[in-house]
Coordinates of N, CA and C in Angstrom, one line a residue:
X166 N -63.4 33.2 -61.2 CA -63.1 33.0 -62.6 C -64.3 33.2 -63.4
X167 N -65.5 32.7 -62.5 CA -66.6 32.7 -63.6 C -67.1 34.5 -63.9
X168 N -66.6 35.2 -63.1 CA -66.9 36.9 -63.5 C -65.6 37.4 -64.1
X169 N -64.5 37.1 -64.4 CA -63.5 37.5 -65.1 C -63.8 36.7 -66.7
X170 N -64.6 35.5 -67.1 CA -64.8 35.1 -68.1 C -66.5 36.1 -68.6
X171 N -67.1 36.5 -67.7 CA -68.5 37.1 -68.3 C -68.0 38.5 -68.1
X172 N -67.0 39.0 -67.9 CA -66.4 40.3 -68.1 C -65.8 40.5 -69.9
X173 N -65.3 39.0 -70.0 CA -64.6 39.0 -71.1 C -65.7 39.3 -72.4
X174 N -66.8 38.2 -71.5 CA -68.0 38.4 -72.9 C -68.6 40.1 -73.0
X175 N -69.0 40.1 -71.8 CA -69.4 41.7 -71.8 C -68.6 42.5 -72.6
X176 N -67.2 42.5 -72.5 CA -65.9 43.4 -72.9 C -65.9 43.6 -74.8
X177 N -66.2 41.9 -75.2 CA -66.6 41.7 -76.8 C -68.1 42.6 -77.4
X178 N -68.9 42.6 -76.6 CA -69.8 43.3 -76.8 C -70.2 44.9 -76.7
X179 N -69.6 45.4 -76.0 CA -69.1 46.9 -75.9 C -67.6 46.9 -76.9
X180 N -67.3 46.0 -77.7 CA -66.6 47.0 -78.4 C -65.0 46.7 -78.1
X181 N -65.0 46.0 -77.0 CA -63.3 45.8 -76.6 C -63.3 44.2 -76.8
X182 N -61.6 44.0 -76.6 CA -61.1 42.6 -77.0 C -61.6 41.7 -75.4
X183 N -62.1 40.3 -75.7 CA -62.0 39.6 -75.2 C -61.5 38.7 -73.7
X184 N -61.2 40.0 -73.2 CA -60.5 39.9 -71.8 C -61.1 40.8 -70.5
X185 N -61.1 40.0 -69.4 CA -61.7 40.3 -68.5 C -60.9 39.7 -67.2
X186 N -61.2 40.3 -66.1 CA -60.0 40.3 -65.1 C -60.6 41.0 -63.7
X187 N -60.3 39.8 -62.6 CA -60.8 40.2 -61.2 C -59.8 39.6 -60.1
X188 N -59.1 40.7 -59.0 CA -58.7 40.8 -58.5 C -59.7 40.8 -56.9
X189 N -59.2 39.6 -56.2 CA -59.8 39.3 -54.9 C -58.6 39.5 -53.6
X190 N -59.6 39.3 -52.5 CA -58.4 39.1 -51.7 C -59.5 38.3 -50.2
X191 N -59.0 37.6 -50.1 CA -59.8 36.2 -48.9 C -61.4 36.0 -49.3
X192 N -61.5 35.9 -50.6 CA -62.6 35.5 -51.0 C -63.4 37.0 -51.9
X193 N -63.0 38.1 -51.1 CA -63.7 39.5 -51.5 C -63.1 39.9 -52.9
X194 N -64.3 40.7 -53.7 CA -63.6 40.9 -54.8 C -62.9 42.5 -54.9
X195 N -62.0 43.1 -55.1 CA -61.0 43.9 -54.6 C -61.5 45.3 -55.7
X196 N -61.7 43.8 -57.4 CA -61.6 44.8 -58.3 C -61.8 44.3 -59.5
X197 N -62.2 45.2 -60.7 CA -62.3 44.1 -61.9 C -62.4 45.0 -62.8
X198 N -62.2 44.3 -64.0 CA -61.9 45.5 -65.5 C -62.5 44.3 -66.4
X199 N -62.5 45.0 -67.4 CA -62.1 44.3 -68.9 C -61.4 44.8 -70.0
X200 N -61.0 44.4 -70.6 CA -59.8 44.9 -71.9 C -60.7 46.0 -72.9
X201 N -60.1 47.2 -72.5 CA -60.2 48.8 -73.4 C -59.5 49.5 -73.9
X202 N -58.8 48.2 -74.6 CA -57.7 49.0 -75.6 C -58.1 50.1 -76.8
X203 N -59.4 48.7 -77.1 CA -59.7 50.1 -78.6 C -60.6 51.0 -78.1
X204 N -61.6 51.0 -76.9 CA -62.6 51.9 -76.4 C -61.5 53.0 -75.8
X205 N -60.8 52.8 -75.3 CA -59.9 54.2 -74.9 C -58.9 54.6 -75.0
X206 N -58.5 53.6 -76.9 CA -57.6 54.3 -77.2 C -56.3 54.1 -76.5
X207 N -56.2 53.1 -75.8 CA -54.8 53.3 -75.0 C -54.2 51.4 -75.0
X208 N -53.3 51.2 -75.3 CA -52.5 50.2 -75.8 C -52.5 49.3 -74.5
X209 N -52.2 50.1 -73.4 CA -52.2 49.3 -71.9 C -53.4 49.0 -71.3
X210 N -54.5 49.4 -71.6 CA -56.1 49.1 -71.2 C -56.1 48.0 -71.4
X211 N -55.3 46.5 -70.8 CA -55.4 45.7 -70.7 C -56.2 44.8 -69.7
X212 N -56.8 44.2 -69.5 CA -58.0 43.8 -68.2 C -57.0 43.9 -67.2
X213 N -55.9 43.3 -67.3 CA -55.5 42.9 -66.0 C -54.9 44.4 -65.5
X214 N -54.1 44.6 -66.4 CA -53.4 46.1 -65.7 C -54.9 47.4 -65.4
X215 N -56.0 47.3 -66.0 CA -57.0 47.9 -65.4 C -57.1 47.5 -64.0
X216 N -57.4 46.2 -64.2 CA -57.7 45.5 -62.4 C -56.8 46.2 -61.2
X217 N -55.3 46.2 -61.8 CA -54.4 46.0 -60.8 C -55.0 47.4 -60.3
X218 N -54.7 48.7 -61.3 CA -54.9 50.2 -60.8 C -56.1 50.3 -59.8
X219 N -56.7 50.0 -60.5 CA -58.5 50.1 -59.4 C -57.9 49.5 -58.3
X220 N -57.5 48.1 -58.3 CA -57.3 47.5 -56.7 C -56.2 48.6 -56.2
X221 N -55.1 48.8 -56.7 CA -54.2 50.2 -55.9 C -54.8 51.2 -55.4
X222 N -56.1 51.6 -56.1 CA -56.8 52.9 -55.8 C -57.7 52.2 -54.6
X223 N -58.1 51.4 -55.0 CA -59.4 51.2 -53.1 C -58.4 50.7 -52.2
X224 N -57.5 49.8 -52.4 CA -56.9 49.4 -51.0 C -55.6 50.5 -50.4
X225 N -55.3 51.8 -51.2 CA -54.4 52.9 -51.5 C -53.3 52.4 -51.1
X226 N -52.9 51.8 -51.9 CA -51.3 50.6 -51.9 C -51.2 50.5 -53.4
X227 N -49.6 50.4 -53.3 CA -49.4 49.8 -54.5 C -48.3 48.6 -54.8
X228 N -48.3 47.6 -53.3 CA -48.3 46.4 -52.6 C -49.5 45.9 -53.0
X229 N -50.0 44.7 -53.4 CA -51.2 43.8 -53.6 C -50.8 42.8 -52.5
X230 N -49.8 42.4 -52.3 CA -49.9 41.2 -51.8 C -50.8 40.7 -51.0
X231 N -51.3 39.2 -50.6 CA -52.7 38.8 -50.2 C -53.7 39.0 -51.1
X232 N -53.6 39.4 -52.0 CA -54.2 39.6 -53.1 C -54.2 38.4 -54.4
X233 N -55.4 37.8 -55.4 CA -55.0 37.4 -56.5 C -55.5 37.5 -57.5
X234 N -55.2 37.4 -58.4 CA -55.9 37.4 -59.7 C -56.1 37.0 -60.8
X235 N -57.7 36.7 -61.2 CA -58.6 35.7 -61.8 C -58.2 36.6 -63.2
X236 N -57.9 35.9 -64.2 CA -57.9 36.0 -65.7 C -58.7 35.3 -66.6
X237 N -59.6 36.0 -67.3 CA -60.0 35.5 -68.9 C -59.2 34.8 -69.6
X238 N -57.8 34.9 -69.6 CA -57.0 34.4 -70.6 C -55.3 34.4 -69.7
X239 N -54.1 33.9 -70.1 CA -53.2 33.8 -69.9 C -52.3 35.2 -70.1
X240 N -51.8 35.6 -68.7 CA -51.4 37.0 -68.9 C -50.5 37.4 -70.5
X241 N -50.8 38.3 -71.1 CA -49.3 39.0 -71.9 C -48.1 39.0 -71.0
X242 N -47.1 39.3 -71.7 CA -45.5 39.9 -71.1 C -45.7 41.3 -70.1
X243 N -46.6 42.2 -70.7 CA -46.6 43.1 -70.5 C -47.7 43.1 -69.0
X244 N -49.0 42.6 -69.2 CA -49.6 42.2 -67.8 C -49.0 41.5 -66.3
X245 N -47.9 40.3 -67.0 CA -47.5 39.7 -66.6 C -46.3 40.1 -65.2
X246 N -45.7 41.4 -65.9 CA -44.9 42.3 -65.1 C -45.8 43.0 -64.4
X247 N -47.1 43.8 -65.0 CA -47.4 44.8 -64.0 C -47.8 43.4 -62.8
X248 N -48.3 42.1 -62.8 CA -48.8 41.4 -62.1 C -47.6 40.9 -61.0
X249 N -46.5 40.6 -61.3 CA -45.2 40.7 -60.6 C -45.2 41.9 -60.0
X250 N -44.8 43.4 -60.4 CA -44.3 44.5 -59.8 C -46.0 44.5 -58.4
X251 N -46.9 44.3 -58.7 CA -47.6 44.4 -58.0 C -48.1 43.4 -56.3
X252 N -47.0 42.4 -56.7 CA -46.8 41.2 -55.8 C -47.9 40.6 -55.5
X253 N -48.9 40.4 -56.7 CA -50.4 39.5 -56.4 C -49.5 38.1 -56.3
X254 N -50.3 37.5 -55.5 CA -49.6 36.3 -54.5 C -49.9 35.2 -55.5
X255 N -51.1 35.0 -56.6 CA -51.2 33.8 -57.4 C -51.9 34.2 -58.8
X256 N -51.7 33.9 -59.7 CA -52.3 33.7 -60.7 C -53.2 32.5 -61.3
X257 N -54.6 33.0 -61.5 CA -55.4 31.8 -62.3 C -55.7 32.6 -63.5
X258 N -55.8 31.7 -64.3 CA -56.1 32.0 -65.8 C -57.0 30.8 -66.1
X259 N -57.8 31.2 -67.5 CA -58.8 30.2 -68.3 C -58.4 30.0 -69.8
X260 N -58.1 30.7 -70.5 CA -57.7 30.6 -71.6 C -56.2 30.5 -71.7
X261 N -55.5 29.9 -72.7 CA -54.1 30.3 -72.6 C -53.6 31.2 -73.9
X262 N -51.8 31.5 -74.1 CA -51.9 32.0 -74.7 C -52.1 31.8 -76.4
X263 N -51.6 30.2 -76.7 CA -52.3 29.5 -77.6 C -54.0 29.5 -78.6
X264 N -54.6 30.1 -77.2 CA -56.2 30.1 -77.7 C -56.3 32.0 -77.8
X265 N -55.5 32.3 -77.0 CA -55.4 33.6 -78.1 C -54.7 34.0 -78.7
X266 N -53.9 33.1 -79.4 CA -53.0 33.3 -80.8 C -54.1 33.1 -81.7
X267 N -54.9 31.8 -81.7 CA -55.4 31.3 -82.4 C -56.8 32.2 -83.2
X268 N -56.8 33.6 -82.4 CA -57.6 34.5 -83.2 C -57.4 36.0 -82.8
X269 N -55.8 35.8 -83.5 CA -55.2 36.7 -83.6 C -54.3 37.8 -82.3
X270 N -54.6 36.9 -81.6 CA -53.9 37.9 -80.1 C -52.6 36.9 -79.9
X271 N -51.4 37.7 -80.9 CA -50.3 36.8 -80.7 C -49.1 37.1 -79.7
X272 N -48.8 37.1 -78.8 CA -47.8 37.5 -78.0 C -46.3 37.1 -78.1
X273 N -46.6 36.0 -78.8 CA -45.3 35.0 -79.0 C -44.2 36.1 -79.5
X274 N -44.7 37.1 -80.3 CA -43.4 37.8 -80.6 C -42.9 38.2 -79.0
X275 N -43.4 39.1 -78.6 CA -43.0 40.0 -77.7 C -41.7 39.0 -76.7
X276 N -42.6 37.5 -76.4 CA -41.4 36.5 -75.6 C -40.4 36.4 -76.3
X277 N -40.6 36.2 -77.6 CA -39.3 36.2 -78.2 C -38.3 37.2 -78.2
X278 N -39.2 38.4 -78.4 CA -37.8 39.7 -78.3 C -37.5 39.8 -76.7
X279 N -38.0 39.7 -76.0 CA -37.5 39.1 -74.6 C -36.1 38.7 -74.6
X280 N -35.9 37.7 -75.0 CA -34.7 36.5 -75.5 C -34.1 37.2 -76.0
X281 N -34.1 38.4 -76.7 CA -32.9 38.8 -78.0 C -32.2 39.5 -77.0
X282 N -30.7 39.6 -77.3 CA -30.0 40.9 -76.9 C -30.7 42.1 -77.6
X283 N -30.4 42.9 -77.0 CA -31.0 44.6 -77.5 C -30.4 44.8 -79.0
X284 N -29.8 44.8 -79.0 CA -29.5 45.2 -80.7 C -29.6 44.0 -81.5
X285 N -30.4 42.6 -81.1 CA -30.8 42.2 -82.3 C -32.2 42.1 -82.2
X286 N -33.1 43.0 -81.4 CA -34.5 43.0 -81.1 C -34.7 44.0 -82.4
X287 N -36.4 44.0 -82.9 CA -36.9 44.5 -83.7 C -37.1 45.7 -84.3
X288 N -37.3 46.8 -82.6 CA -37.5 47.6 -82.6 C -36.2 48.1 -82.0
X289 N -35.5 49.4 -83.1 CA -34.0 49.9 -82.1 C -33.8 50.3 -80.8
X290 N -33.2 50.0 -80.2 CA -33.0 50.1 -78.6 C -31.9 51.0 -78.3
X291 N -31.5 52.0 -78.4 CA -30.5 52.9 -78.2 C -30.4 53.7 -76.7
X292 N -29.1 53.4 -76.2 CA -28.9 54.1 -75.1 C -27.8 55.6 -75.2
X293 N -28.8 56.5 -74.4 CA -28.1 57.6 -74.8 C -28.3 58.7 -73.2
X294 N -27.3 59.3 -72.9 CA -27.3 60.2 -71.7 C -27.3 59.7 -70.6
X295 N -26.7 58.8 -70.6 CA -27.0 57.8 -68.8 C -25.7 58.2 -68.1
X296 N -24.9 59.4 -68.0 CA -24.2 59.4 -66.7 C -25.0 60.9 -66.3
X297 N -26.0 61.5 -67.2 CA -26.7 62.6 -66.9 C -27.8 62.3 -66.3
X298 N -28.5 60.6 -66.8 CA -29.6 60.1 -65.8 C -29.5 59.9 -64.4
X299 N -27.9 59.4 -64.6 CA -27.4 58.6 -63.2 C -27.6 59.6 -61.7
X300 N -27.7 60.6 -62.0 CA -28.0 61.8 -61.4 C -29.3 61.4 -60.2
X301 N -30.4 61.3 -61.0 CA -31.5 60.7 -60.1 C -31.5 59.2 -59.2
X302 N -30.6 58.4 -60.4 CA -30.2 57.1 -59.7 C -29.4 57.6 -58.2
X303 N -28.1 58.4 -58.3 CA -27.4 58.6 -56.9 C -28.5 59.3 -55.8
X304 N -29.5 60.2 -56.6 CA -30.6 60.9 -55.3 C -31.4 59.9 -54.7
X305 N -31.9 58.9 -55.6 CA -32.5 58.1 -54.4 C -31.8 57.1 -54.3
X306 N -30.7 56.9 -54.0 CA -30.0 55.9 -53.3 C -30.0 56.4 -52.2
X307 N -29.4 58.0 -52.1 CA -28.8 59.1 -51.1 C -29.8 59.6 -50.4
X308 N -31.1 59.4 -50.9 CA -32.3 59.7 -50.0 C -32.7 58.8 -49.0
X309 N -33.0 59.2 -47.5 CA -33.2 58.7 -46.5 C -34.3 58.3 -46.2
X310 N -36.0 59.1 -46.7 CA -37.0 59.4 -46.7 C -37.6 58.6 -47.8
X311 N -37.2 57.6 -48.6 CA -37.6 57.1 -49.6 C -39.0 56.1 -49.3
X312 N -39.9 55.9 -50.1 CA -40.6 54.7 -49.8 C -40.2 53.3 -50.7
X313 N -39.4 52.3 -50.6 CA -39.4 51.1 -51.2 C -40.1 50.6 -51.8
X314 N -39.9 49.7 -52.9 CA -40.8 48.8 -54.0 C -40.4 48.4 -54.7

């Protein structure tokens, strides 16, 4: 925890937000980022979802499991899933999301539209062309050769 919190300071000092993030596995550290959303321009350059990719790239899996991961702060919605889809076995955090509302990193919306049905969420949600998608749905059901996840 204590190199996912001095990632976060480093991360403020170069220029990015406040977050930092390390990914271990039986004591070894696997992998680690910090938040470069505004250094590269990219919305998802979130510590943790950096961490997870680097750890997929050295262990060449994209199974974590046996794996965990040390947080700066209390995942986002969005972290929170890649940290699920990735099957890291525990989560520690230091900050929560409270202390990053509290200067300006508010997530509270995004739980909330979580909660809404699709058409009373904020942003329109429109579904269009899905018996033409379903197409790929039936191929990999029907595929034999698939890899699961």
């Amino acid at each position: 925890m204590r190199r996912a919190i001095a990632l976060s300071e480093v991360s403020v000092k170069n220029g990015g937000g406040p977050f930092g993030a390390v990914i271990a596995r039986n004591g070894e550290i696997i992998a680690e980022a910090s938040n470069k959303v505004t250094i590269d321009c990219d919305p998802t350059a979130h510590a943790e979802v950096s961490a997870i990719r680097l750890a997929s790239k050295r262990l060449d899996t994209f199974d974590l499991s046996g794996c965990e991961i040390y947080t700066s702060c209390e995942p986002c919605p969005m972290c929170l899933g890649a940290i699920y889809w990735a099957h890291l076995d525990r989560i520690y955090y230091a900050n929560n999301r409270s202390d990053a509302a509290a200067i300006g990193f508010d997530d509270d919306f995004i739980y909330k539209e979580l909660e809404l049905k699709l058409e009373d969420r904020s942003t329109p949600i429109i579904n269009m062309m899905r018996e033409e998608a379903m197409r790929a749905f039936s191929m990999w059901q029907e595929k034999d050769d698939k890899t699961e996840y």
